[in-house]
Coordinates of C-alpha atoms in Angstrom, one line a residue:
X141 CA 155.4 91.5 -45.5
X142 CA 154.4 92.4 -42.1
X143 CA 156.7 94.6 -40.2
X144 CA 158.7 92.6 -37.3
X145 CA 159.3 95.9 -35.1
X146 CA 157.5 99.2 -34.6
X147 CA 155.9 101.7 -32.7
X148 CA 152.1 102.1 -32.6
X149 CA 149.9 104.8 -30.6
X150 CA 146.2 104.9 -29.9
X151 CA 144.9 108.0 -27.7
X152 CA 141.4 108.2 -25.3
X153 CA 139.5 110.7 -23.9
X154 CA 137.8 111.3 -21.0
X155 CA 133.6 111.1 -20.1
X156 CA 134.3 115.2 -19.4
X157 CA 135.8 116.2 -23.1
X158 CA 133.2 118.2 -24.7
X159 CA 132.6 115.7 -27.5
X160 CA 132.6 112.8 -24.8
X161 CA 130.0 115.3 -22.9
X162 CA 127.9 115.5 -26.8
X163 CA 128.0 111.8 -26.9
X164 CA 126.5 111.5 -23.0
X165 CA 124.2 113.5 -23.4
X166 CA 122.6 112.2 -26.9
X167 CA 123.1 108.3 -25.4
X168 CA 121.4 109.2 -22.7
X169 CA 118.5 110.7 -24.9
X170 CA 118.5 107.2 -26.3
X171 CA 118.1 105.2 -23.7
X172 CA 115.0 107.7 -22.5
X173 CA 113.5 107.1 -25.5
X174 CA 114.2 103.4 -25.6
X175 CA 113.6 102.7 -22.3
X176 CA 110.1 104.0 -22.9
X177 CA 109.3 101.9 -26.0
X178 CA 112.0 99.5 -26.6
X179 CA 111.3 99.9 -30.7
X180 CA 111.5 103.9 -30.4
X181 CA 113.4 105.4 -33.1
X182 CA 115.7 107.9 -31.8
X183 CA 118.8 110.2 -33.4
X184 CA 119.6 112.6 -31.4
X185 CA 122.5 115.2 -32.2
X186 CA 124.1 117.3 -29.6
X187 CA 126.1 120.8 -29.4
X188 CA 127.9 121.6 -26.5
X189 CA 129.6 125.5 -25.6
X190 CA 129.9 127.6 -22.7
X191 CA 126.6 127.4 -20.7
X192 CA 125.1 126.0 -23.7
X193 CA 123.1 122.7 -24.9
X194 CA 121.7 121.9 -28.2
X195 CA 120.2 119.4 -28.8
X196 CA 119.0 118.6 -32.5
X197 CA 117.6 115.4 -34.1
X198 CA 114.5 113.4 -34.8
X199 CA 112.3 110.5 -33.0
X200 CA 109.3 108.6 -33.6
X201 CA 107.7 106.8 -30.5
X202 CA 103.8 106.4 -29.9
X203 CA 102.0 109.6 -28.5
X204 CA 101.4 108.6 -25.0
X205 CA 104.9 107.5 -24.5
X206 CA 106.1 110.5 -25.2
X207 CA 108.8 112.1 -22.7
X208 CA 107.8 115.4 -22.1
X209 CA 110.1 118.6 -22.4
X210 CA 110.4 118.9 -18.8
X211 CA 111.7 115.0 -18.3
X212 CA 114.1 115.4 -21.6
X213 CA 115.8 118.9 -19.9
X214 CA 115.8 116.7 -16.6
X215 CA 117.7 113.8 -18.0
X216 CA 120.2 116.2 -19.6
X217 CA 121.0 117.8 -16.9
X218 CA 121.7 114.6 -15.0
X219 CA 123.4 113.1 -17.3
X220 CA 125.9 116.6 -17.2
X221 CA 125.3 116.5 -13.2
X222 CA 126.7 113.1 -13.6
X223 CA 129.8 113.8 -15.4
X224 CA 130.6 116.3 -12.9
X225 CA 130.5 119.7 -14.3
X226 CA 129.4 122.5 -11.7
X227 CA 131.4 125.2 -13.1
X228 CA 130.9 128.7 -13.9
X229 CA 131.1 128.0 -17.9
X230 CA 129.4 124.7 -17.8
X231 CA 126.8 123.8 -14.8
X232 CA 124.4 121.6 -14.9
X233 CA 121.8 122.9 -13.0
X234 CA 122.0 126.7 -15.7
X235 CA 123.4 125.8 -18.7
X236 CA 120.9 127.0 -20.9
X237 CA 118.7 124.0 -23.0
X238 CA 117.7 124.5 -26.5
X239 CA 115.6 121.4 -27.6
X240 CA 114.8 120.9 -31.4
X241 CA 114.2 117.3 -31.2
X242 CA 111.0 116.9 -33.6
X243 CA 109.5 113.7 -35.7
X244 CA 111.2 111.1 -38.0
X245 CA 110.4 111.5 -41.8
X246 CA 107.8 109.1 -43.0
X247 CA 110.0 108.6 -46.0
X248 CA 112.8 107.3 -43.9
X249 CA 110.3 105.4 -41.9
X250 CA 108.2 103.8 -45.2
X251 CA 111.9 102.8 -46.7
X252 CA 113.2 100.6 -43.4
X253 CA 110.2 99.5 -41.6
X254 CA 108.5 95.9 -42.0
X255 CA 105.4 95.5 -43.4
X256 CA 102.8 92.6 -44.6
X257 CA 105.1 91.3 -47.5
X258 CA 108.8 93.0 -46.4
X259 CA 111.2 92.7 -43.8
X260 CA 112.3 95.2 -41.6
X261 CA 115.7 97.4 -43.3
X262 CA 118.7 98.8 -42.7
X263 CA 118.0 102.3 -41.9
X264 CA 120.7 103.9 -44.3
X265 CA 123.3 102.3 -46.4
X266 CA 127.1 101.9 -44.8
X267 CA 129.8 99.9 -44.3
X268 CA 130.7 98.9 -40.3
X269 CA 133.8 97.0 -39.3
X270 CA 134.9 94.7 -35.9
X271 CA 137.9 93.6 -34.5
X272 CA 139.8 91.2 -31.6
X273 CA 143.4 90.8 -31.2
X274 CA 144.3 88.2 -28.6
X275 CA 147.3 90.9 -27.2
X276 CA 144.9 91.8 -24.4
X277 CA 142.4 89.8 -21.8
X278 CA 139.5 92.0 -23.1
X279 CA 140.8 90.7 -27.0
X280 CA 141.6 95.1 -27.7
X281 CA 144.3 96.2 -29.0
X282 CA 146.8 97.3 -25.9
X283 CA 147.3 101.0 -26.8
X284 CA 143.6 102.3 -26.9
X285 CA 143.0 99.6 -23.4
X286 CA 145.7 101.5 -21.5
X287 CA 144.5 104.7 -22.6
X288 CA 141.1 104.5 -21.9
X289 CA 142.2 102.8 -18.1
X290 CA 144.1 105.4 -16.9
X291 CA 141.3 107.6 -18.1
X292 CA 138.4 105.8 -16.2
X293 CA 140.7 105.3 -13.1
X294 CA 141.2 109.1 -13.1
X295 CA 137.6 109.7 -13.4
X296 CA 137.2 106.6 -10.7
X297 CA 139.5 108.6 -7.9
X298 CA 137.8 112.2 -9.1
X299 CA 134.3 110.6 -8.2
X300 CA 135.1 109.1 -4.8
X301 CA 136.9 112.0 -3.4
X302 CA 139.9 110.7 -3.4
X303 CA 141.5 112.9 -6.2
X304 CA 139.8 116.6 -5.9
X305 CA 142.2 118.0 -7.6
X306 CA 141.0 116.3 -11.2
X307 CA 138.2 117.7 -13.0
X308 CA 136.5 116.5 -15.8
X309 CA 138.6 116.9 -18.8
X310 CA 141.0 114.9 -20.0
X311 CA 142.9 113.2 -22.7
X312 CA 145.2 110.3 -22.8
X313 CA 147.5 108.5 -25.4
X314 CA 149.9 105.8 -25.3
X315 CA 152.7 104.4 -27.3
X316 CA 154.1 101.0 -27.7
X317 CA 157.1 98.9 -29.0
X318 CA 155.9 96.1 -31.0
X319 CA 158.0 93.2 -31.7
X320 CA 157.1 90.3 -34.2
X321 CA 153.3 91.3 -33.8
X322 CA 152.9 92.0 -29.9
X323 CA 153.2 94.5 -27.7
X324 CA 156.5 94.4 -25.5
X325 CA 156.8 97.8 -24.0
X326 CA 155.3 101.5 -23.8
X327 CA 157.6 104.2 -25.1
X328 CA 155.7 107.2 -24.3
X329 CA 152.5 108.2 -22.1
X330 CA 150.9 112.0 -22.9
X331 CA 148.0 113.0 -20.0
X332 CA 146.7 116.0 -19.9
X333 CA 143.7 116.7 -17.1
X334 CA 141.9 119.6 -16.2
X335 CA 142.4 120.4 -12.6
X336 CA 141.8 123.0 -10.0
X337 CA 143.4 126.5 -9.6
X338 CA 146.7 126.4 -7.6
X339 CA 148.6 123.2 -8.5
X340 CA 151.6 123.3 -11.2
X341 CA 152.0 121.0 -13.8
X342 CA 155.3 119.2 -11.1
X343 CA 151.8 119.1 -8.9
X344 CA 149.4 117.3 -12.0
X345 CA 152.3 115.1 -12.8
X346 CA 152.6 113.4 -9.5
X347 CA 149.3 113.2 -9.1
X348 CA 148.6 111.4 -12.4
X349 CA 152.2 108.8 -11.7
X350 CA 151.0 106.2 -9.6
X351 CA 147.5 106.1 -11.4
X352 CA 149.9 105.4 -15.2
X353 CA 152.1 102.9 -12.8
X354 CA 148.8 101.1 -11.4
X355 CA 147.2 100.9 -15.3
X356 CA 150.6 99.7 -17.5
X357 CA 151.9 95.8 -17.0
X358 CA 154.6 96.1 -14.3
X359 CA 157.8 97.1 -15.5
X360 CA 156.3 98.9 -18.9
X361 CA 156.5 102.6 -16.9
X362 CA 158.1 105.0 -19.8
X363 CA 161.5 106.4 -19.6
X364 CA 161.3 109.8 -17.1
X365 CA 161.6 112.0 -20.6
X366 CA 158.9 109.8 -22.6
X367 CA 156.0 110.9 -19.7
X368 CA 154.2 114.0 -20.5
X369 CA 151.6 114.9 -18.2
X370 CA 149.9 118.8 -19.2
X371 CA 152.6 119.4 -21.7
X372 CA 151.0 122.7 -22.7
X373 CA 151.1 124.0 -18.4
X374 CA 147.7 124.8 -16.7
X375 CA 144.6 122.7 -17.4
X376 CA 142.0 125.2 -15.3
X377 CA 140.0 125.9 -18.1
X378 CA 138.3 122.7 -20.0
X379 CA 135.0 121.1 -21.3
X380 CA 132.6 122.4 -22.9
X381 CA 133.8 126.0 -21.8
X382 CA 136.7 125.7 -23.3
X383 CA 136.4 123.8 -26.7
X384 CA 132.6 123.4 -28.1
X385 CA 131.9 119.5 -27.8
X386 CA 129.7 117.7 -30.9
X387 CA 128.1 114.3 -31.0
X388 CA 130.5 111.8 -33.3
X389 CA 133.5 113.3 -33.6
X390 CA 135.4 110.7 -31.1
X391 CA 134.9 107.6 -33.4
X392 CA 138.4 105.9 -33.2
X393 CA 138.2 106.8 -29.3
X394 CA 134.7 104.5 -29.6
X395 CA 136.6 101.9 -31.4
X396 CA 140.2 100.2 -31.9
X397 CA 142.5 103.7 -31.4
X398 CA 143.3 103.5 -35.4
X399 CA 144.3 99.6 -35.0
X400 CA 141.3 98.5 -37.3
X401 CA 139.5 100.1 -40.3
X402 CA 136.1 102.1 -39.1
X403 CA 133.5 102.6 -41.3
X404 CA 133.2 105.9 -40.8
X405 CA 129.7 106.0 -38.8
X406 CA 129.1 107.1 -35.0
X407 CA 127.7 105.1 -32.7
X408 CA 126.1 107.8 -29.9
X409 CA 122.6 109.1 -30.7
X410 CA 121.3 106.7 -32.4
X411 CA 118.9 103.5 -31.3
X412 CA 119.6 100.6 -32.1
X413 CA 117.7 100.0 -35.3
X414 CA 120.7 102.1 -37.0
X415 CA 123.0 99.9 -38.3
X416 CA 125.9 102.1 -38.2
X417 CA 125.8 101.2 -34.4
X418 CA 124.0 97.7 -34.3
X419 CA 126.3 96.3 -37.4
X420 CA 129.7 97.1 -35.6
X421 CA 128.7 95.9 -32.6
X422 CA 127.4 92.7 -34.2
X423 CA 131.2 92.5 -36.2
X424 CA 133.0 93.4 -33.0
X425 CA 130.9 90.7 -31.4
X426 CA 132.4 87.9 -34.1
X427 CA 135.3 89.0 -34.6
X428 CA 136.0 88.6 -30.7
X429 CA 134.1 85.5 -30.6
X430 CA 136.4 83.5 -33.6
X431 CA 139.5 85.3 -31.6
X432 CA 138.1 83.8 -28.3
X433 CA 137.6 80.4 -30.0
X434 CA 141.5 79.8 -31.0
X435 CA 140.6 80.4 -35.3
X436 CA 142.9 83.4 -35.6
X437 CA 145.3 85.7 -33.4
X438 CA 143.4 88.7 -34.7
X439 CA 140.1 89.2 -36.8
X440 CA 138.5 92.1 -38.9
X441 CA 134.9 91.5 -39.9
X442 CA 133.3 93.7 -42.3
X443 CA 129.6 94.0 -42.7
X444 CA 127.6 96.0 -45.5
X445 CA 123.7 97.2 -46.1
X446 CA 121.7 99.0 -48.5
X447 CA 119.0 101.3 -47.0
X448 CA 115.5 99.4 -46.9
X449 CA 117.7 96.2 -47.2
X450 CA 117.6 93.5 -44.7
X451 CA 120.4 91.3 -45.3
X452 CA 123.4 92.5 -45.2
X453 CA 125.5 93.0 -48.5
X454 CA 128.8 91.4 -47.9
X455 CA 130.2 89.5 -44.9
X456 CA 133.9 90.0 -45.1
X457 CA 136.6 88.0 -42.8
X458 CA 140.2 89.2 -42.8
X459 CA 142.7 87.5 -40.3
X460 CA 145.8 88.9 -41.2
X461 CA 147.6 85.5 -41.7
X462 CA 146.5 84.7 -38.3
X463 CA 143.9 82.1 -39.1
X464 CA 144.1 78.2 -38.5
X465 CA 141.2 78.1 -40.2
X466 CA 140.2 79.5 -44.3
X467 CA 138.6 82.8 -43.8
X468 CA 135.7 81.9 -46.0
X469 CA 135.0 78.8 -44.5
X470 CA 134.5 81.3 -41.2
X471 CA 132.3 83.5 -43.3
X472 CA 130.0 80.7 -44.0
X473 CA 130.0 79.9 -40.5
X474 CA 129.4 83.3 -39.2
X475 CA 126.2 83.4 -41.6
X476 CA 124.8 80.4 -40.2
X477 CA 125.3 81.3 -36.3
X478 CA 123.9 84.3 -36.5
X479 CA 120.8 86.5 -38.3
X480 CA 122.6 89.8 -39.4
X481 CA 119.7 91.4 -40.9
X482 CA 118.9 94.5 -38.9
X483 CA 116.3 92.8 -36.9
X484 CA 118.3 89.8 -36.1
X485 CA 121.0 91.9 -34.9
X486 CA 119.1 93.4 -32.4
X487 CA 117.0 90.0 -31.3
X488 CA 120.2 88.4 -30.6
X489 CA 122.5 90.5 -28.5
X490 CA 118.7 91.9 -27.0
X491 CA 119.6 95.4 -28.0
X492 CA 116.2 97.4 -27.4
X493 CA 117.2 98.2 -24.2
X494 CA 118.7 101.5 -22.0
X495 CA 122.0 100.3 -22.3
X496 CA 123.7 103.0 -24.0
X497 CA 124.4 106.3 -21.7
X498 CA 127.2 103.9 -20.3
X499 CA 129.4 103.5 -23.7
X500 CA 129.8 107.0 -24.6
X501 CA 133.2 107.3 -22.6
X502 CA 136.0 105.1 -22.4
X503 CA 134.9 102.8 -25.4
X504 CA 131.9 100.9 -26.7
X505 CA 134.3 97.7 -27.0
X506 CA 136.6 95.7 -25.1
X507 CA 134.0 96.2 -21.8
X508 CA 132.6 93.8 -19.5
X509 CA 128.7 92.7 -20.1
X510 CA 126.3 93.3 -17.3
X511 CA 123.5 91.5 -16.0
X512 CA 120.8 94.0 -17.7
X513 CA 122.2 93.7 -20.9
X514 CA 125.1 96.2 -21.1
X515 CA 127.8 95.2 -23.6
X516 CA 126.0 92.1 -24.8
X517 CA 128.3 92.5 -27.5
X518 CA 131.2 91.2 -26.0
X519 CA 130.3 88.2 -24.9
X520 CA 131.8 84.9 -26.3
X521 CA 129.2 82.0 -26.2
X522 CA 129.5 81.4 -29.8
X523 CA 133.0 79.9 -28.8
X524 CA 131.8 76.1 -28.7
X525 CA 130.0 75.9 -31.8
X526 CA 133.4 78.4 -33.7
X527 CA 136.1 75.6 -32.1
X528 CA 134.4 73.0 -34.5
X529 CA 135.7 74.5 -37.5
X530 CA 139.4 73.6 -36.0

């Protein structure tokens, strides 16, 4: 039996963490390479220290579309430029660039590409899972929304000018009270923000108030005790300077904040003919599309592939006694809408594009799709035909 009242917590991080800075910088690798030759294949690991970048990983992309060594160093350090960091243990213009990017194994490439009498594969084997919850607008669960917001609004004021006094690190995580299923009220908020020499953590904790007051529903501000902002003291020290930053290690950050299963995979680094990122973005895009549609109040989709496979494995629907409608009888229906074979995937929600620098902070889901493609995922247009089953 589902508990009636509880407390639940999901935490962010900001696009300045050293593993958010990892995740940047191998996205934007991605998007070079796929904006060059939408099919590129492109994994791309990255290491982050103190005046230090390493980048590690393989591609495969015809010869003369090659980006050469001098514009893969340039979009690294733009992507770092971009993020913010111009200090003495992590600058963007002399952080030193170690590149040992090299070519895709042709076993790899023989096992998951199409040819005369085979579809195109999955390009390893793995499970990937999506949710929606109707507790928010954006259909995310409330805890990892209102971390990530105060995260991005920081960043926001930082970037304007507005708030100098931020720098790029940070962290967020936010607890609420749950009551028969639904979010009712926050019972703590934990910031903690890199900042500039001179200001106190009294100073940092004024500074971050009205930012936590504009995020949180009106009203929902914690009790005086339950708002920790730089528990520890000073924040001077941070990024990649402080704590060495790799590619992947923020994956419940990238997803629901612990509220839904995760397959285990990261998303950052990799193009989209790796399922481990296409495959949860297709399930995030269903589940939030048979939330949107009125079937259930909340939706898990799992989806499964075999390496070299096309079609996926299992298509699994769980609604959590949600549903108006029989979960397999959304199964079948989720089948029919849409082609989740690798190739499909990416044909539908147009994913061979440079779209992916932009979700390595503050979430690859509950966003808002742009006009170039960004987020396709989370749009709902398979509403109509989902509202039939009712």
């Amino acid at each position: 039996m589902a508990r009636s009242s509880y407390q639940f917590t999901s935490e962010s991080v900001s696009e300045g963490h050293p593993d958010k800075v990892s995740d940047r910088v191998s996205d934007s690798i991605v998007d070079l390479f796929v904006g060059r030759f939408p099919e590129a294949r492109c994994a791309c690991e990255t290491l982050t220290t103190t005046n230090l970048i390493v980048l590690a990983g393989e591609m495969r992309i015809p010869e003369d579309l090659m980006p050469s060594m001098d514009e893969i160093e340039d979009n690294v350090r733009n992507a770092v430029k971009d993020i913010g960091y111009n200090q003495k243990g992590f600058h963007w213009r002399t952080a030193e660039l170690i590149n040992r990017l090299h070519g895709q194994s042709g076993d790899i490439a023989m096992g998951v590409d199409a040819g005369d009498e085979k579809e195109e594969g999955a390009g390893d084997q793995g499970i990937m899972f999506g949710f929606a919850t109707n507790e928010t607008p954006e259909l995310m669960p409330a805890p990892i929304t209102y971390s990530h917001q105060i995260l991005q609004r920081m960043a926001e004021l930082r970037k304007s000018g507005e708030r100098p006094e931020f720098e790029p690190d940070a962290k967020s995580q936010v607890t609420l009270r749950y009551e028969h299923g639904k979010p009712v009220a926050v019972e703590s908020v934990v910031v903690s923000t890199q900042h500039k020499e001179g200001y106190t953590p009294a100073d940092v904790r004024e500074l971050v108030r009205p930012i936590v007051k504009e995020i949180l529903p009106e009203g929902w501000f914690p009790p005086e005790e339950e708002f920790y902002v730089n528990p520890t003291g000073n924040f001077v020290i941070g990024g990649p300077d402080g704590d060495a930053g790799l590619t992947g290690r923020k994956i419940i950050v990238d997803t629901y904040g612990g509220a839904a299963p995760h397959g285990g995979g990261a998303f950052s680094g990799k193009d989209p003919t790796k399922v481990d990122r296409s495959a949860a973005y297709a399930s995030r895009y269903l589940a939030k599309n048979v939330v949107a549609a009125g079937l259930a109040d909340k939706c898990t989709i799992q989806l499964s592939y075999a390496i070299g496979v096309a079609k996926p494995l299992s298509v699994y629907v769980n609604c959590e006694d949600t549903e108006k409608v029989d979960p397999e009888k959304i199964e079948y229906a989720l089948r029919d809408l849409m082609d989740l074979s690798p190739k499909g995937i990416r044909t539908h929600l147009q994913l061979n594009r440079p779209i992916y620098a932009r979700t390595a902070a503050y979430g690859h889901f509950g966003r808002t799709p742009t006009e170039d493609g960004g987020f396709s995922w989370e749009k709902t247009d398979l509403v109509d035909q989902l509202k039939t089953l009712l």
